[in-house]
């Protein structure tokens, strides 16, 4: 009888011990947060590669005027073509926009001002993620490169007369000229679901 009571006591004590490993594992899982900054950057880079690749082909085939025609007809549809699943929206905006559909809202304009200030101070602007209306919105800078100046540079020294004429015809209210290298041309805005169903990037 005493032996049975002793065995029962031991089993009771063992059963009451804290489940250290299981609780630790669950805590780590719950604490792991989705790296929205990296996720948004991946989406922006994917769109940039797709857009840039097609733009390069248009430039090689028909020069700056052909590239301008491509941007006018295909830039927004091509950008939207990568939107799927947990990626809810993807667009480019600028305070010096060419396409009237690329005007920034107040939050986007605020980030643009911050990014410009960093560039002016000799710093490299970084991406940023904010929560808005239950969604995660990422902002990523687009910095002008030498090749951009053929359509976005100085109207006196960089943009050819026929290209400038094509810009005026397609975009009578154009603001997107006068850029130099390493200036903020615009930004990518990536809107993501707050709780993606599948996501490989997690913070440790």
PDB file of C-alpha atoms in Angstrom, residues 40-143:
ATOM      1  CA  UNK A  40       7.926  45.092 -49.192  1.00  0.00           C
ATOM      2  CA  UNK A  41      11.410  45.598 -50.581  1.00  0.00           C
ATOM      3  CA  UNK A  42      11.237  42.228 -52.315  1.00  0.00           C
ATOM      4  CA  UNK A  43       7.959  43.220 -53.969  1.00  0.00           C
ATOM      5  CA  UNK A  44       9.375  46.593 -55.041  1.00  0.00           C
ATOM      6  CA  UNK A  45      12.535  45.010 -56.442  1.00  0.00           C
ATOM      7  CA  UNK A  46      10.511  42.451 -58.372  1.00  0.00           C
ATOM      8  CA  UNK A  47       8.418  45.201 -59.936  1.00  0.00           C
ATOM      9  CA  UNK A  48      11.505  47.323 -60.628  1.00  0.00           C
ATOM     10  CA  UNK A  49      13.245  44.447 -62.395  1.00  0.00           C
ATOM     11  CA  UNK A  50      10.198  43.735 -64.525  1.00  0.00           C
ATOM     12  CA  UNK A  51       9.663  47.384 -65.357  1.00  0.00           C
ATOM     13  CA  UNK A  52      13.359  48.106 -65.894  1.00  0.00           C
ATOM     14  CA  UNK A  53      13.870  45.100 -68.151  1.00  0.00           C
ATOM     15  CA  UNK A  54      11.033  46.098 -70.451  1.00  0.00           C
ATOM     16  CA  UNK A  55      12.072  49.743 -70.395  1.00  0.00           C
ATOM     17  CA  UNK A  56      15.598  48.770 -71.437  1.00  0.00           C
ATOM     18  CA  UNK A  57      14.216  46.814 -74.390  1.00  0.00           C
ATOM     19  CA  UNK A  58      12.110  49.785 -75.473  1.00  0.00           C
ATOM     20  CA  UNK A  59      15.116  52.089 -75.160  1.00  0.00           C
ATOM     21  CA  UNK A  60      17.313  49.784 -77.234  1.00  0.00           C
ATOM     22  CA  UNK A  61      14.640  49.388 -79.897  1.00  0.00           C
ATOM     23  CA  UNK A  62      13.435  52.976 -80.248  1.00  0.00           C
ATOM     24  CA  UNK A  63      15.567  55.245 -78.070  1.00  0.00           C
ATOM     25  CA  UNK A  64      14.242  57.631 -75.411  1.00  0.00           C
ATOM     26  CA  UNK A  65      11.064  58.386 -77.375  1.00  0.00           C
ATOM     27  CA  UNK A  66      10.277  54.669 -77.518  1.00  0.00           C
ATOM     28  CA  UNK A  67      10.979  54.372 -73.795  1.00  0.00           C
ATOM     29  CA  UNK A  68       8.667  57.301 -73.160  1.00  0.00           C
ATOM     30  CA  UNK A  69       5.918  55.652 -75.198  1.00  0.00           C
ATOM     31  CA  UNK A  70       6.411  52.441 -73.215  1.00  0.00           C
ATOM     32  CA  UNK A  71       6.101  54.283 -69.896  1.00  0.00           C
ATOM     33  CA  UNK A  72       2.996  56.101 -71.093  1.00  0.00           C
ATOM     34  CA  UNK A  73       1.237  52.930 -72.193  1.00  0.00           C
ATOM     35  CA  UNK A  74       2.651  50.127 -70.056  1.00  0.00           C
ATOM     36  CA  UNK A  75       4.307  51.339 -66.840  1.00  0.00           C
ATOM     37  CA  UNK A  76       1.245  51.304 -64.574  1.00  0.00           C
ATOM     38  CA  UNK A  77      -0.354  48.112 -66.014  1.00  0.00           C
ATOM     39  CA  UNK A  78       2.992  46.307 -65.824  1.00  0.00           C
ATOM     40  CA  UNK A  79       3.492  47.414 -62.228  1.00  0.00           C
ATOM     41  CA  UNK A  80       0.012  46.263 -61.278  1.00  0.00           C
ATOM     42  CA  UNK A  81       0.599  42.887 -62.937  1.00  0.00           C
ATOM     43  CA  UNK A  82       2.754  41.750 -60.001  1.00  0.00           C
ATOM     44  CA  UNK A  83      -0.003  42.478 -57.463  1.00  0.00           C
ATOM     45  CA  UNK A  84      -1.402  39.220 -56.114  1.00  0.00           C
ATOM     46  CA  UNK A  85      -2.195  37.435 -52.868  1.00  0.00           C
ATOM     47  CA  UNK A  86      -0.998  39.258 -49.766  1.00  0.00           C
ATOM     48  CA  UNK A  87       0.448  42.081 -51.869  1.00  0.00           C
ATOM     49  CA  UNK A  88      -2.563  44.388 -52.037  1.00  0.00           C
ATOM     50  CA  UNK A  89      -1.197  47.298 -54.052  1.00  0.00           C
ATOM     51  CA  UNK A  90       2.026  48.502 -55.631  1.00  0.00           C
ATOM     52  CA  UNK A  91       2.698  51.879 -57.212  1.00  0.00           C
ATOM     53  CA  UNK A  92       5.252  54.605 -57.856  1.00  0.00           C
ATOM     54  CA  UNK A  93       4.602  58.187 -56.810  1.00  0.00           C
ATOM     55  CA  UNK A  94       6.577  61.422 -56.885  1.00  0.00           C
ATOM     56  CA  UNK A  95       6.197  65.031 -55.838  1.00  0.00           C
ATOM     57  CA  UNK A  96       7.582  65.782 -59.315  1.00  0.00           C
ATOM     58  CA  UNK A  97       5.329  63.378 -61.155  1.00  0.00           C
ATOM     59  CA  UNK A  98       4.993  62.848 -64.873  1.00  0.00           C
ATOM     60  CA  UNK A  99       1.872  60.720 -64.940  1.00  0.00           C
ATOM     61  CA  UNK A 100      -1.041  62.472 -63.182  1.00  0.00           C
ATOM     62  CA  UNK A 101      -1.939  59.125 -61.580  1.00  0.00           C
ATOM     63  CA  UNK A 102       1.354  59.146 -59.666  1.00  0.00           C
ATOM     64  CA  UNK A 103       0.612  62.031 -57.299  1.00  0.00           C
ATOM     65  CA  UNK A 104       1.523  61.188 -53.668  1.00  0.00           C
ATOM     66  CA  UNK A 105      -0.907  61.407 -50.775  1.00  0.00           C
ATOM     67  CA  UNK A 106      -0.030  63.154 -47.504  1.00  0.00           C
ATOM     68  CA  UNK A 107       1.763  60.165 -45.924  1.00  0.00           C
ATOM     69  CA  UNK A 108       3.726  59.447 -49.086  1.00  0.00           C
ATOM     70  CA  UNK A 109       4.699  63.089 -49.427  1.00  0.00           C
ATOM     71  CA  UNK A 110       5.905  63.108 -45.832  1.00  0.00           C
ATOM     72  CA  UNK A 111       8.234  60.186 -46.533  1.00  0.00           C
ATOM     73  CA  UNK A 112       9.451  61.856 -49.747  1.00  0.00           C
ATOM     74  CA  UNK A 113      10.428  64.967 -47.791  1.00  0.00           C
ATOM     75  CA  UNK A 114      12.316  62.880 -45.230  1.00  0.00           C
ATOM     76  CA  UNK A 115      14.149  60.921 -47.933  1.00  0.00           C
ATOM     77  CA  UNK A 116      15.134  64.120 -49.743  1.00  0.00           C
ATOM     78  CA  UNK A 117      16.467  65.598 -46.519  1.00  0.00           C
ATOM     79  CA  UNK A 118      18.656  62.542 -45.972  1.00  0.00           C
ATOM     80  CA  UNK A 119      20.035  62.712 -49.504  1.00  0.00           C
ATOM     81  CA  UNK A 120      20.748  66.419 -49.073  1.00  0.00           C
ATOM     82  CA  UNK A 121      22.662  65.592 -45.893  1.00  0.00           C
ATOM     83  CA  UNK A 122      24.777  63.058 -47.758  1.00  0.00           C
ATOM     84  CA  UNK A 123      22.963  60.077 -46.261  1.00  0.00           C
ATOM     85  CA  UNK A 124      21.405  57.132 -48.048  1.00  0.00           C
ATOM     86  CA  UNK A 125      17.618  57.109 -47.580  1.00  0.00           C
ATOM     87  CA  UNK A 126      16.259  53.833 -46.277  1.00  0.00           C
ATOM     88  CA  UNK A 127      12.899  52.156 -46.655  1.00  0.00           C
ATOM     89  CA  UNK A 128      10.200  52.552 -44.060  1.00  0.00           C
ATOM     90  CA  UNK A 129       7.049  50.660 -43.079  1.00  0.00           C
ATOM     91  CA  UNK A 130       3.973  52.108 -41.424  1.00  0.00           C
ATOM     92  CA  UNK A 131       0.617  50.677 -40.412  1.00  0.00           C
ATOM     93  CA  UNK A 132      -2.408  52.333 -41.971  1.00  0.00           C
ATOM     94  CA  UNK A 133      -6.046  51.226 -41.907  1.00  0.00           C
ATOM     95  CA  UNK A 134      -5.152  47.712 -40.804  1.00  0.00           C
ATOM     96  CA  UNK A 135      -2.571  47.274 -43.554  1.00  0.00           C
ATOM     97  CA  UNK A 136       1.201  47.534 -43.692  1.00  0.00           C
ATOM     98  CA  UNK A 137       2.531  50.132 -46.129  1.00  0.00           C
ATOM     99  CA  UNK A 138       6.169  50.205 -47.197  1.00  0.00           C
ATOM    100  CA  UNK A 139       7.955  53.195 -48.736  1.00  0.00           C
ATOM    101  CA  UNK A 140      11.152  52.703 -50.749  1.00  0.00           C
ATOM    102  CA  UNK A 141      13.229  55.424 -52.441  1.00  0.00           C
ATOM    103  CA  UNK A 142      13.878  55.581 -56.182  1.00  0.00           C
ATOM    104  CA  UNK A 143      17.150  57.426 -56.721  1.00  0.00           C
TER     105      UNK A 143
END
